[in-house]
Coordinates of C-alpha atoms in Angstrom, one line a residue:
X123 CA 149.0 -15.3 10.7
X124 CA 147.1 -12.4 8.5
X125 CA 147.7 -14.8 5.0
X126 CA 146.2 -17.6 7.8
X127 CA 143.1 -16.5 8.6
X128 CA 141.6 -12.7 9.8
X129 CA 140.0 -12.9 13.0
X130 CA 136.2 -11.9 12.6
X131 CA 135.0 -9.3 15.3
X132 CA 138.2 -9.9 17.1
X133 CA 137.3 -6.3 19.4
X134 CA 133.8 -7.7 20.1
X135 CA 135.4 -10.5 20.7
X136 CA 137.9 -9.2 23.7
X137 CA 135.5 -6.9 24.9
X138 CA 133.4 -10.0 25.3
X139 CA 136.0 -11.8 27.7
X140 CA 136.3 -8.9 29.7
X141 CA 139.9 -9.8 30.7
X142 CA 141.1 -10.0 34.4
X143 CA 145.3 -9.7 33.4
X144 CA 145.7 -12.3 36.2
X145 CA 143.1 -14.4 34.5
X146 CA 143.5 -18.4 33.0
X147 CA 141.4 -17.8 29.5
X148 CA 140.8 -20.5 27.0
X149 CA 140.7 -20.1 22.8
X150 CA 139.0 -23.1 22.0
X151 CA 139.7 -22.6 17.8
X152 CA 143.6 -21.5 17.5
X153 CA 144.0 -21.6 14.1
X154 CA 146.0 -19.0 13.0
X155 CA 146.2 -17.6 16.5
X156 CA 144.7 -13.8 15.8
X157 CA 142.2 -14.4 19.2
X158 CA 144.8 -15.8 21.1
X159 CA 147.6 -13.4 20.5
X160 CA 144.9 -10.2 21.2
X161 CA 144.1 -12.2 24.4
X162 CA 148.3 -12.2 25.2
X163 CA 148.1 -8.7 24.9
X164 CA 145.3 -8.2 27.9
X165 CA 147.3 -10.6 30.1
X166 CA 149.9 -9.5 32.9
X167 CA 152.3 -12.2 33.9
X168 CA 150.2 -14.5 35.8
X169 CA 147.5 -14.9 33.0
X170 CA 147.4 -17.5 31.0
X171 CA 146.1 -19.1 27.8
X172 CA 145.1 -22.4 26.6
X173 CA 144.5 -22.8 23.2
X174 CA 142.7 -26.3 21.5
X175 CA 143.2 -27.3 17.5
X176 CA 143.0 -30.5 16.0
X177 CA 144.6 -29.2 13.1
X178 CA 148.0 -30.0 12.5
X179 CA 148.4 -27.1 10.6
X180 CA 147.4 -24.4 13.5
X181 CA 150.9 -26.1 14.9
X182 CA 152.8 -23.8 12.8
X183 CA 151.3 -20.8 14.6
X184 CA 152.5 -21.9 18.0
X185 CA 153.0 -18.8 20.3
X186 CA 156.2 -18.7 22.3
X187 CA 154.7 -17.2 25.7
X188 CA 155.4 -18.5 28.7
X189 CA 151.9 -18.2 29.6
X190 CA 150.7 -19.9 26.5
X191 CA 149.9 -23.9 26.3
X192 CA 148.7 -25.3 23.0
X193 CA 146.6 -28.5 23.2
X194 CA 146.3 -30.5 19.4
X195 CA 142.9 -31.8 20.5
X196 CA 139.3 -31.1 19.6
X197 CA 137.3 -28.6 21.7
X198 CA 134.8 -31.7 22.9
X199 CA 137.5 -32.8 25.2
X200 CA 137.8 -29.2 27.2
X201 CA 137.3 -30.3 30.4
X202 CA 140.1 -33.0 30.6
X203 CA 142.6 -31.0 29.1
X204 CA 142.0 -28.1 31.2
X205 CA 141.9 -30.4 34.2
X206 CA 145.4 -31.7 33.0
X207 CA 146.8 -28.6 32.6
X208 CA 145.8 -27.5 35.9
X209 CA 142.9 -24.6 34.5
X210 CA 139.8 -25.3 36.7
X211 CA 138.0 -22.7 36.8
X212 CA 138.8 -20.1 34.0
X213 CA 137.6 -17.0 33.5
X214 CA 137.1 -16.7 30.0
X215 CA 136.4 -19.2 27.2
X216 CA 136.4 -18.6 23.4
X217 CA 135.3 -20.3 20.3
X218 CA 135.5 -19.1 16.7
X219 CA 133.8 -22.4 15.3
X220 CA 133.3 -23.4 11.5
X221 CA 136.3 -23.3 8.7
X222 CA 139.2 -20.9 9.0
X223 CA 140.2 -19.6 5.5
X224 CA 143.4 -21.4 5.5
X225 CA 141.3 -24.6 5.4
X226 CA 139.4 -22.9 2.5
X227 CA 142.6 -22.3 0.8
X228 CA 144.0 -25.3 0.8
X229 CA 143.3 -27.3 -2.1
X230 CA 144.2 -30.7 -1.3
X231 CA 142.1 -30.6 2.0
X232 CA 138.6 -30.3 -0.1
X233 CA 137.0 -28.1 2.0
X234 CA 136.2 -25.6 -1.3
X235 CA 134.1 -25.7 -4.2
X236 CA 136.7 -23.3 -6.2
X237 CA 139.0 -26.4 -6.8
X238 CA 139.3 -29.6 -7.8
X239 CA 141.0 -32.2 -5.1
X240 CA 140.1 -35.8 -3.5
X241 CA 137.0 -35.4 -1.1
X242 CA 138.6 -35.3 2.2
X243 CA 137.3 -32.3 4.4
X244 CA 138.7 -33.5 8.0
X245 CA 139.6 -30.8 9.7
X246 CA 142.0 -33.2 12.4
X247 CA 143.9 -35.5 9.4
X248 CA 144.2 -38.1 11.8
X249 CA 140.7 -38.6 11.8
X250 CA 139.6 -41.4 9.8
X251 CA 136.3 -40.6 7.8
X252 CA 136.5 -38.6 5.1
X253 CA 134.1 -37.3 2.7
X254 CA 134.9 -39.6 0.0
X255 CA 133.6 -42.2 2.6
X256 CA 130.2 -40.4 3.0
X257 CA 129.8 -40.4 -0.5
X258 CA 130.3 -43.7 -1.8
X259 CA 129.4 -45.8 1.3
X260 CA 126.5 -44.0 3.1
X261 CA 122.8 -45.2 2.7
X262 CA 120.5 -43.1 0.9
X263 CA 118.5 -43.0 3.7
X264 CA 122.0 -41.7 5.5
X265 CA 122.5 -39.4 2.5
X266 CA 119.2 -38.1 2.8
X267 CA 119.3 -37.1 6.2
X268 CA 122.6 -35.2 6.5
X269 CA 121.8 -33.3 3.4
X270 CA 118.3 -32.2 4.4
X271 CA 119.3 -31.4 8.0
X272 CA 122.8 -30.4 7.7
X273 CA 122.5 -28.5 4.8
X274 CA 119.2 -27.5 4.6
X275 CA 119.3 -28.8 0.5
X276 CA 115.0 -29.1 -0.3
X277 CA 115.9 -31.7 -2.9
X278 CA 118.1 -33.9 -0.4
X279 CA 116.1 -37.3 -1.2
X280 CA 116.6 -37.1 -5.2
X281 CA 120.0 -36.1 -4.5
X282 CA 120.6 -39.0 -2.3
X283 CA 119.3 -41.0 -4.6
X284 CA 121.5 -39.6 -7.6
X285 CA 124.6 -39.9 -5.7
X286 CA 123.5 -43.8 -4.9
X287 CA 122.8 -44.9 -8.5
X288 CA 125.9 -42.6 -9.7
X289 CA 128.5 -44.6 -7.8
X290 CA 127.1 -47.8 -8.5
X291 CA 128.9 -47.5 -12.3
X292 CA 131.8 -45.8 -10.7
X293 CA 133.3 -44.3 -7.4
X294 CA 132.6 -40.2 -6.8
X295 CA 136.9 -39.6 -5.9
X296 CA 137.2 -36.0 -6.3
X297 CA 134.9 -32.5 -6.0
X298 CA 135.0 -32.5 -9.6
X299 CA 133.4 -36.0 -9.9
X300 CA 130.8 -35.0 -6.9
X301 CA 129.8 -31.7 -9.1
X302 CA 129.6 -33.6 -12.0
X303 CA 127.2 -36.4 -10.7
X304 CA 125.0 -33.6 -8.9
X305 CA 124.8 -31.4 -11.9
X306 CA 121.3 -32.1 -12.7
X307 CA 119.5 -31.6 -9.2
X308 CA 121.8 -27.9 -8.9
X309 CA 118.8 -25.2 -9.5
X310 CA 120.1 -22.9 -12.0
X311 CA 121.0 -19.5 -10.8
X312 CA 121.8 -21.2 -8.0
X313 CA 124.8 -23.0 -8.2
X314 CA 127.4 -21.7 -5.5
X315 CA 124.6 -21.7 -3.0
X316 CA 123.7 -25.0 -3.6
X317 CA 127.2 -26.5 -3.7
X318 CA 128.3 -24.6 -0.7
X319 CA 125.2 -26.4 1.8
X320 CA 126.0 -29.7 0.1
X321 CA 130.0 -29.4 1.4
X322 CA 128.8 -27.8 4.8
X323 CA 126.6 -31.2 5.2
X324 CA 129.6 -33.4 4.4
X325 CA 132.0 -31.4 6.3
X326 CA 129.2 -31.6 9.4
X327 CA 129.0 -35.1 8.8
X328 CA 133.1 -35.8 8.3
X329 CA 133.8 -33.7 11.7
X330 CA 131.1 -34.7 13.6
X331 CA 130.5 -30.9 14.2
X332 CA 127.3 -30.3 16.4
X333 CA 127.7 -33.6 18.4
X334 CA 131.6 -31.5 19.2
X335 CA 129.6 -28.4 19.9
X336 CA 127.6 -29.9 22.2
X337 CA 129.8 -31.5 24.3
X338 CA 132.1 -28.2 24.4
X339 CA 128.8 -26.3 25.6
X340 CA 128.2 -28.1 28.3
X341 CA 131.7 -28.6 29.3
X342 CA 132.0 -25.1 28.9
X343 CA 129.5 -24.5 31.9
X344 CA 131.7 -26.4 33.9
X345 CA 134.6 -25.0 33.7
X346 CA 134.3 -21.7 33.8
X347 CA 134.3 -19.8 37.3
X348 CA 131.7 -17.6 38.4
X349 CA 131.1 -14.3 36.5
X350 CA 133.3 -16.3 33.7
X351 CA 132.7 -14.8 30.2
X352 CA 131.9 -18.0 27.3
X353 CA 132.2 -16.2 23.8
X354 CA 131.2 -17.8 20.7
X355 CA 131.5 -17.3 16.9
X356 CA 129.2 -19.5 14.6
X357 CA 128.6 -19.0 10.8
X358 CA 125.3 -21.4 10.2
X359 CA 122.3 -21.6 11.8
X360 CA 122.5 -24.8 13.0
X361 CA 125.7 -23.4 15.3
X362 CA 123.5 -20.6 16.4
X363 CA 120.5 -22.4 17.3
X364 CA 122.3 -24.6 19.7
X365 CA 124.2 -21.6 21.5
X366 CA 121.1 -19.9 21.7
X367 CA 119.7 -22.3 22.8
X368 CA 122.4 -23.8 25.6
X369 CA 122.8 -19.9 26.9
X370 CA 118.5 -19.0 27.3
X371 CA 118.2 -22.7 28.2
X372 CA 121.4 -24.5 29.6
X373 CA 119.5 -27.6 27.3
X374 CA 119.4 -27.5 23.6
X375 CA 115.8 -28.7 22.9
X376 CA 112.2 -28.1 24.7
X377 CA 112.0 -25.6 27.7
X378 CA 114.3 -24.3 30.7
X379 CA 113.9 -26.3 33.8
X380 CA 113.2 -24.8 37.0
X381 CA 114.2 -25.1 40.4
X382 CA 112.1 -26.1 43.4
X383 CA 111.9 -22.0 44.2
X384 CA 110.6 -21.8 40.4
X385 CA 114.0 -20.5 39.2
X386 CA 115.4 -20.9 36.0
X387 CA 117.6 -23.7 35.9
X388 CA 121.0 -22.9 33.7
X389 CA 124.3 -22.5 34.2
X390 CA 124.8 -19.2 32.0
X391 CA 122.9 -15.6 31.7
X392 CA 123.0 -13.5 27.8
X393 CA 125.3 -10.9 28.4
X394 CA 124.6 -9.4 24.5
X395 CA 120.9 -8.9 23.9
X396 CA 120.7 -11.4 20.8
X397 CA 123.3 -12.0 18.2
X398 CA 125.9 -9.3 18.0
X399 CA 127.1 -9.0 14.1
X400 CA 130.3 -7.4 12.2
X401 CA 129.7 -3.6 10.7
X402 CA 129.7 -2.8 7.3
X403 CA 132.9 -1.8 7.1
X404 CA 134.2 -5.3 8.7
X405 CA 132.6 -6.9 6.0
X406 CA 133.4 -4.9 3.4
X407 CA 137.2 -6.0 4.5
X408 CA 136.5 -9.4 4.8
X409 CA 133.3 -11.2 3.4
X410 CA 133.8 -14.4 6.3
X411 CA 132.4 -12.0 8.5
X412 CA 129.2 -11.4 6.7
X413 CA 127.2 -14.4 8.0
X414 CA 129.2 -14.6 12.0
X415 CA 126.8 -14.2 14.9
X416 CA 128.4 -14.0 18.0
X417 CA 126.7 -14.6 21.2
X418 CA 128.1 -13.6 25.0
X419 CA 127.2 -15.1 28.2
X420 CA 128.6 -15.2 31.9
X421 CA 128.5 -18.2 34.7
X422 CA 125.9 -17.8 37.1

């Protein structure tokens, strides 16, 4: 599991749950299963664990617990599985969202800059858009938009365009053909940055990320009990804003709604006073954890 992927701010995280032993608890991101096995450890035997990953891969970390149920599905559909399973209300829900470092690792999937490999980036490899696709059939207009909002790139329309008129003489295949074509709008100095917020808006794009984080937020609210605990992980900004936003708000946009007694009108109250963040040491041991924010909140 270590050679996997290293849970970031996995105490934080379990102190975050505050786990009732007798508890149903959900780990949204499985992965390589560090959460979920520290969460096995908190449980008695009438706990229980359901844990979500759309990526075949995470299969080979299958926990054998009698307690444990693993569900090869993205985290959008939480309610209906949880329902299925028989798991309404939980007491506990946690995500560790963006790219484990297994995904990272492995070339062929073309999540990384560091090697060369088709442009694929789905994180479920049933899914059937891939990053190739983006590339060499999106408008410019479409290009434009998911790299000036996704990544954040200030020169997102002339590198729209680049891309455009590139794979009009030939397809962009591979990462090494995408660096290639893009060489010339890269600021100097800059490079990794730059390269890493052009992926992160094709891998948004790809994996339809913040429309699935958005969906699980609000299912979320649903299914967790009363004084449940919803504990998230995000990486980027764009991750943050929304749970920040969803926990102070229950809405992701404009202001909190009040109730006809002029109370605030969401599901969830900020247990942590803004974003709690790894120590020095943490990130000494393991730079993924430089940029996590994670954010704690409990059901009204």
């Amino acid at each position: 599991m270590s050679e996997y992927h290293v849970p970031v701010m996995l105490k934080e995280c379990i102190d975050g749950l505050n786990i009732d032993p007798d508890g149903t608890y959900v780990d949204v991101t499985f992965g390589g299963g560090g959460h979920s096995r520290e969460i096995l450890k908190h449980l008695g035997p009438k706990g229980r664990l359901i844990a979500f990953d759309q990526d075949a891969d995470a299969q080979r970390n299958i926990i054998d617990d009698e307690r444990f149920v693993f569900v090869d599905q993205n985290f959008r559909y939480l309610k209906n599985f949880c329902r299925l399973h028989g798991a309404i209300p939980v007491n506990g829900i946690l995500a560790d969202l963006g790219v484990s470092s297994h995904q990272f690792d492995e070339a062929d999937r073309g999540f990384s800059i560091r090697f060369d490999a088709e442009l694929d980036m789905r994180m479920n490899q049933l899914g059937e858009l891939t990053a190739k696709d983006v590339i060499n059939n999106y408008s410019v207009a479409d290009l434009h938009r998911i790299f000036g909002i996704y990544g954040e790139i200030q020169n997102a329309k002339s590198l729209a365009e680049t891309i455009a008129t590139a794979r009009l003489n030939m397809p962009i295949v591979t990462i090494a053909d995408l660096k290639n074509v893009i060489s010339n709008r890269i600021p100097k100095g800059k490079e990794n940055k730059y390269l890493a917020q052009v992926f992160q808006a094709l891998r948004i794009e790809v994996n339809q990320e913040l429309e699935a984080l958005k969906d699980f937020l609000m299912q979320s609210a649903e299914v967790l009990g009363v004084g449940g605990r919803l504990v998230v992980m995000s990486y980027h900004s764009l991750e943050d804003r929304l749970v920040k936003n969803f926990i102070a708000k229950g809405k992701f946009s404009g202001e909190v709604e009040k109730d006809l007694y002029g109370n605030d009108n969401k599901p969830l109250d900020a247990v942590s006073r803004g974003a709690i963040t790894a120590s020095a040491d943490e990130i000494t041991n393991n730079n993924r954890a430089r940029s996590a924010k994670l954010r704690i909140a409990v059901k009204k």
